Short mmCIF file of C-alpha atoms in Angstrom, two decimals:
data_model
loop_
_atom_site.label_atom_id
_atom_site.label_comp_id
_atom_site.label_asym_id
_atom_site.label_seq_id
_atom_site.Cartn_x
_atom_site.Cartn_y
_atom_site.Cartn_z
CA UNK A 1088 -30.95 -42.87 30.77
CA UNK A 1089 -30.73 -40.76 28.72
CA UNK A 1090 -28.35 -38.43 30.08
CA UNK A 1091 -26.55 -41.19 31.07
CA UNK A 1092 -25.61 -42.18 27.95
CA UNK A 1093 -25.20 -38.16 26.75
CA UNK A 1094 -22.98 -38.05 29.54
CA UNK A 1095 -21.02 -41.05 28.84
CA UNK A 1096 -20.80 -40.55 25.02
CA UNK A 1097 -18.82 -36.96 26.04
CA UNK A 1098 -16.72 -38.72 28.44
CA UNK A 1099 -16.03 -41.04 25.79
CA UNK A 1100 -14.66 -38.60 22.91
CA UNK A 1101 -10.70 -37.49 24.25
CA UNK A 1102 -10.59 -34.12 24.70
CA UNK A 1103 -7.27 -33.90 22.70
CA UNK A 1104 -9.55 -34.30 19.61
CA UNK A 1105 -11.71 -31.71 20.48
CA UNK A 1106 -8.85 -28.99 20.73
CA UNK A 1107 -6.93 -30.57 17.46
CA UNK A 1108 -10.35 -30.01 15.70
CA UNK A 1109 -11.09 -26.18 17.46
CA UNK A 1110 -6.90 -25.55 16.01
CA UNK A 1111 -7.83 -26.56 12.50
CA UNK A 1112 -11.23 -24.61 12.54
CA UNK A 1113 -8.95 -21.32 13.63
CA UNK A 1114 -6.18 -22.47 11.69
CA UNK A 1115 -8.18 -23.06 8.35
CA UNK A 1116 -10.29 -19.79 9.45
CA UNK A 1117 -7.20 -17.72 9.90
CA UNK A 1118 -5.94 -18.88 6.17
CA UNK A 1119 -8.81 -18.61 4.49
CA UNK A 1120 -8.48 -14.91 5.23
CA UNK A 1121 -5.45 -14.07 4.05
CA UNK A 1122 -4.64 -11.27 1.30
CA UNK A 1123 -3.49 -12.78 -1.99
CA UNK A 1124 -0.91 -11.03 -3.96
CA UNK A 1125 -1.55 -10.02 -7.17
CA UNK A 1126 0.67 -7.63 -8.10
CA UNK A 1127 4.63 -6.35 -6.30
CA UNK A 1128 5.87 -2.67 -7.72
CA UNK A 1129 9.04 -3.85 -8.61
CA UNK A 1130 10.63 -0.13 -7.76
CA UNK A 1131 9.03 -0.54 -4.00
CA UNK A 1132 12.49 -0.27 -2.76
CA UNK A 1133 13.47 2.06 -4.58
CA UNK A 1134 10.89 4.57 -4.30
CA UNK A 1135 11.19 4.15 -0.26
CA UNK A 1136 14.79 5.13 0.24
CA UNK A 1137 14.27 8.21 -2.52
CA UNK A 1138 11.10 9.46 -0.02
CA UNK A 1139 13.27 8.55 3.13
CA UNK A 1140 16.57 10.27 1.49
CA UNK A 1141 15.05 13.35 0.72
CA UNK A 1142 13.10 14.05 3.73
CA UNK A 1143 16.33 13.51 5.67
CA UNK A 1144 17.69 15.65 3.55
CA UNK A 1145 15.44 18.40 4.06
CA UNK A 1146 15.19 18.16 7.52
CA UNK A 1147 19.08 17.90 7.96
CA UNK A 1148 18.74 21.32 5.61
CA UNK A 1149 16.25 23.31 7.76
CA UNK A 1150 18.17 22.04 11.01
CA UNK A 1151 21.78 22.83 10.07
CA UNK A 1152 20.70 26.33 8.80
CA UNK A 1153 20.68 28.67 11.91
CA UNK A 1154 24.41 27.25 12.35
CA UNK A 1155 25.32 29.26 9.29
CA UNK A 1156 24.92 32.73 10.81
CA UNK A 1157 26.98 31.76 13.76
CA UNK A 1158 30.34 30.90 12.30
CA UNK A 1159 32.44 34.03 12.60
CA UNK A 1160 32.83 35.05 8.41
CA UNK A 1161 33.27 37.90 7.30
CA UNK A 1162 30.12 37.78 5.31
CA UNK A 1163 27.48 40.18 5.12
CA UNK A 1164 24.60 39.24 7.00
CA UNK A 1165 22.18 39.74 3.67
CA UNK A 1166 23.99 37.33 2.16
CA UNK A 1167 24.06 34.61 5.27
CA UNK A 1168 20.83 34.78 5.10
CA UNK A 1169 20.52 34.71 0.73
CA UNK A 1170 22.90 31.22 0.54
CA UNK A 1171 20.68 29.00 4.07
CA UNK A 1172 17.14 30.36 2.01
CA UNK A 1173 18.63 28.97 -1.22
CA UNK A 1174 20.05 26.06 0.21
CA UNK A 1175 16.76 24.92 1.95
CA UNK A 1176 14.65 25.95 -1.45
CA UNK A 1177 16.31 23.59 -3.39
CA UNK A 1178 16.08 21.16 -0.55
CA UNK A 1179 12.93 21.62 -0.18
CA UNK A 1180 11.79 22.00 -4.17
CA UNK A 1181 13.68 18.24 -4.98
CA UNK A 1182 11.68 17.12 -1.60
CA UNK A 1183 8.16 18.52 -3.08
CA UNK A 1184 9.39 17.09 -6.66
CA UNK A 1185 10.48 12.78 -5.75
CA UNK A 1186 7.32 12.98 -3.80
CA UNK A 1187 5.21 14.26 -6.48
CA UNK A 1188 6.82 11.61 -8.63
CA UNK A 1189 6.70 9.02 -6.03
CA UNK A 1190 3.80 9.44 -4.03
CA UNK A 1191 1.28 7.71 -6.66
CA UNK A 1192 3.46 4.76 -7.38
CA UNK A 1193 2.42 0.84 -6.43
CA UNK A 1194 4.49 -1.00 -4.00
CA UNK A 1195 1.78 -3.35 -3.99
CA UNK A 1196 -1.80 -5.01 -4.67
CA UNK A 1197 -3.71 -7.46 -2.32
CA UNK A 1198 -7.66 -8.81 -2.53
CA UNK A 1199 -9.21 -10.31 0.02
CA UNK A 1200 -9.52 -14.59 -0.97
CA UNK A 1201 -9.06 -16.31 -4.32
CA UNK A 1202 -11.09 -15.87 -7.48
CA UNK A 1203 -11.81 -17.85 -10.46
CA UNK A 1204 -9.49 -17.67 -12.94
CA UNK A 1205 -12.81 -15.85 -15.29
CA UNK A 1206 -13.31 -14.08 -12.62
CA UNK A 1207 -11.94 -10.53 -11.01
CA UNK A 1208 -12.91 -9.43 -7.32
CA UNK A 1209 -15.05 -6.95 -6.41
CA UNK A 1210 -12.02 -4.83 -4.87
CA UNK A 1211 -8.77 -4.36 -3.88
CA UNK A 1212 -5.87 -3.05 -1.66
CA UNK A 1213 -3.53 -0.57 -3.16
CA UNK A 1214 -0.57 -0.15 -1.48
CA UNK A 1215 1.39 2.79 -1.59
CA UNK A 1216 4.21 4.90 0.32
CA UNK A 1217 2.70 7.77 2.41
CA UNK A 1218 4.88 11.74 2.78
CA UNK A 1219 7.63 9.38 5.25
CA UNK A 1220 7.88 5.98 3.25
CA UNK A 1221 5.85 4.32 5.63
CA UNK A 1222 2.87 1.77 4.19
CA UNK A 1223 -0.79 3.53 2.82
CA UNK A 1224 -3.18 1.21 1.55
CA UNK A 1225 -6.22 2.02 -0.50
CA UNK A 1226 -9.70 -0.17 -0.49
CA UNK A 1227 -11.34 0.40 -3.33
CA UNK A 1228 -13.94 -1.55 -5.86
CA UNK A 1229 -12.72 -2.20 -8.92
CA UNK A 1230 -15.52 -0.36 -10.98
CA UNK A 1231 -14.07 3.32 -9.23
CA UNK A 1232 -11.17 2.86 -11.13
CA UNK A 1233 -10.44 4.33 -14.02
CA UNK A 1234 -7.05 5.70 -16.46
CA UNK A 1235 -5.58 8.11 -15.76
CA UNK A 1236 -4.10 11.49 -17.52
CA UNK A 1237 -1.73 13.00 -15.53
CA UNK A 1238 1.59 12.35 -16.56
CA UNK A 1239 3.35 9.58 -13.88
CA UNK A 1240 0.25 7.90 -12.99
CA UNK A 1241 -2.10 4.98 -14.38
CA UNK A 1242 -5.10 4.51 -12.53
CA UNK A 1243 -7.23 7.61 -10.78
CA UNK A 1244 -10.12 6.55 -8.51
CA UNK A 1245 -13.41 8.40 -9.99
CA UNK A 1246 -15.29 8.28 -6.79
CA UNK A 1247 -13.20 8.56 -3.38
CA UNK A 1248 -16.08 8.02 -1.48
CA UNK A 1249 -16.02 4.38 -2.00
CA UNK A 1250 -12.35 4.07 -1.56
CA UNK A 1251 -10.68 4.01 2.11
CA UNK A 1252 -6.99 4.84 3.43
CA UNK A 1253 -4.86 3.55 6.33
CA UNK A 1254 -1.78 4.06 7.47
CA UNK A 1255 -1.28 0.84 9.97
CA UNK A 1256 -4.67 1.63 11.95
CA UNK A 1257 -4.84 4.86 11.60
CA UNK A 1258 -7.53 6.17 8.19
CA UNK A 1259 -6.32 8.16 6.10
CA UNK A 1260 -7.65 10.18 2.81
CA UNK A 1261 -6.93 7.21 0.23
CA UNK A 1262 -4.86 8.08 -2.62
CA UNK A 1263 -6.99 8.49 -6.04
CA UNK A 1264 -4.16 8.64 -8.07
CA UNK A 1265 -2.09 6.04 -8.57
CA UNK A 1266 0.62 4.32 -11.11
CA UNK A 1267 1.14 0.26 -12.03
CA UNK A 1268 3.33 -0.38 -14.92
CA UNK A 1269 1.19 -0.98 -17.69
CA UNK A 1270 3.87 -3.76 -19.00
CA UNK A 1271 3.16 -5.65 -16.22
CA UNK A 1272 -0.20 -5.89 -16.53
CA UNK A 1273 0.06 -7.43 -20.13
CA UNK A 1274 1.42 -11.02 -18.92
CA UNK A 1275 -2.46 -13.78 -18.72
CA UNK A 1276 -3.67 -13.64 -15.20
CA UNK A 1277 -6.20 -11.19 -12.76
CA UNK A 1278 -4.28 -7.96 -13.03
CA UNK A 1279 -4.47 -8.19 -16.87
CA UNK A 1280 -8.30 -9.88 -16.35
CA UNK A 1281 -8.66 -6.10 -14.23
CA UNK A 1282 -7.17 -3.99 -16.64
CA UNK A 1283 -9.07 -5.07 -18.77
CA UNK A 1284 -12.11 -4.06 -16.76
CA UNK A 1285 -11.02 -0.66 -15.64
CA UNK A 1286 -8.37 0.21 -18.34
CA UNK A 1287 -5.42 1.61 -17.65
CA UNK A 1288 -3.26 5.23 -18.75
CA UNK A 1289 0.63 5.17 -20.16
CA UNK A 1290 1.93 7.21 -17.11
CA UNK A 1291 4.22 9.02 -19.67
#
């Protein structure tokens, strides 16, 4: 009798209700695990364009250099070599300078989930740009962040073993020097609370 009752009860529940409940649960779970953006770098687009431009110019300069020797002009071989060398060195130096300045620049910071007004997240994911201007994510506990003293940086990770880095799905060495705009962390919000906990360098 009990089995018959259970069978009737299961059959009496419309399948669309079970499907909708399952869909709602999956949707709720997905939305719950979405990271929350707490900081956006205002110069993120400029930093990416500068990196791409510097890499492209270096590649073109290096690729075109051999054709200089093929040009039939009354110039000694040593002079051509000096000209090519100077051009490549200049392009490499400018690319290296741009990489050195823009590598720590933070384009975005996210936390795993929302927190209360007076609470701090235990960790955050800091987005920067790789050498080839790809998005690089460094996940680090807040306790591992402290003010940096190097120019063009404001944060540093004091223990890199606590941080993990990735580009897409590939694990890479995490960034240890970072730059966030100190003036953007003075407004009330999560970033101000984090900076009050970690401190921040001025970057210059």
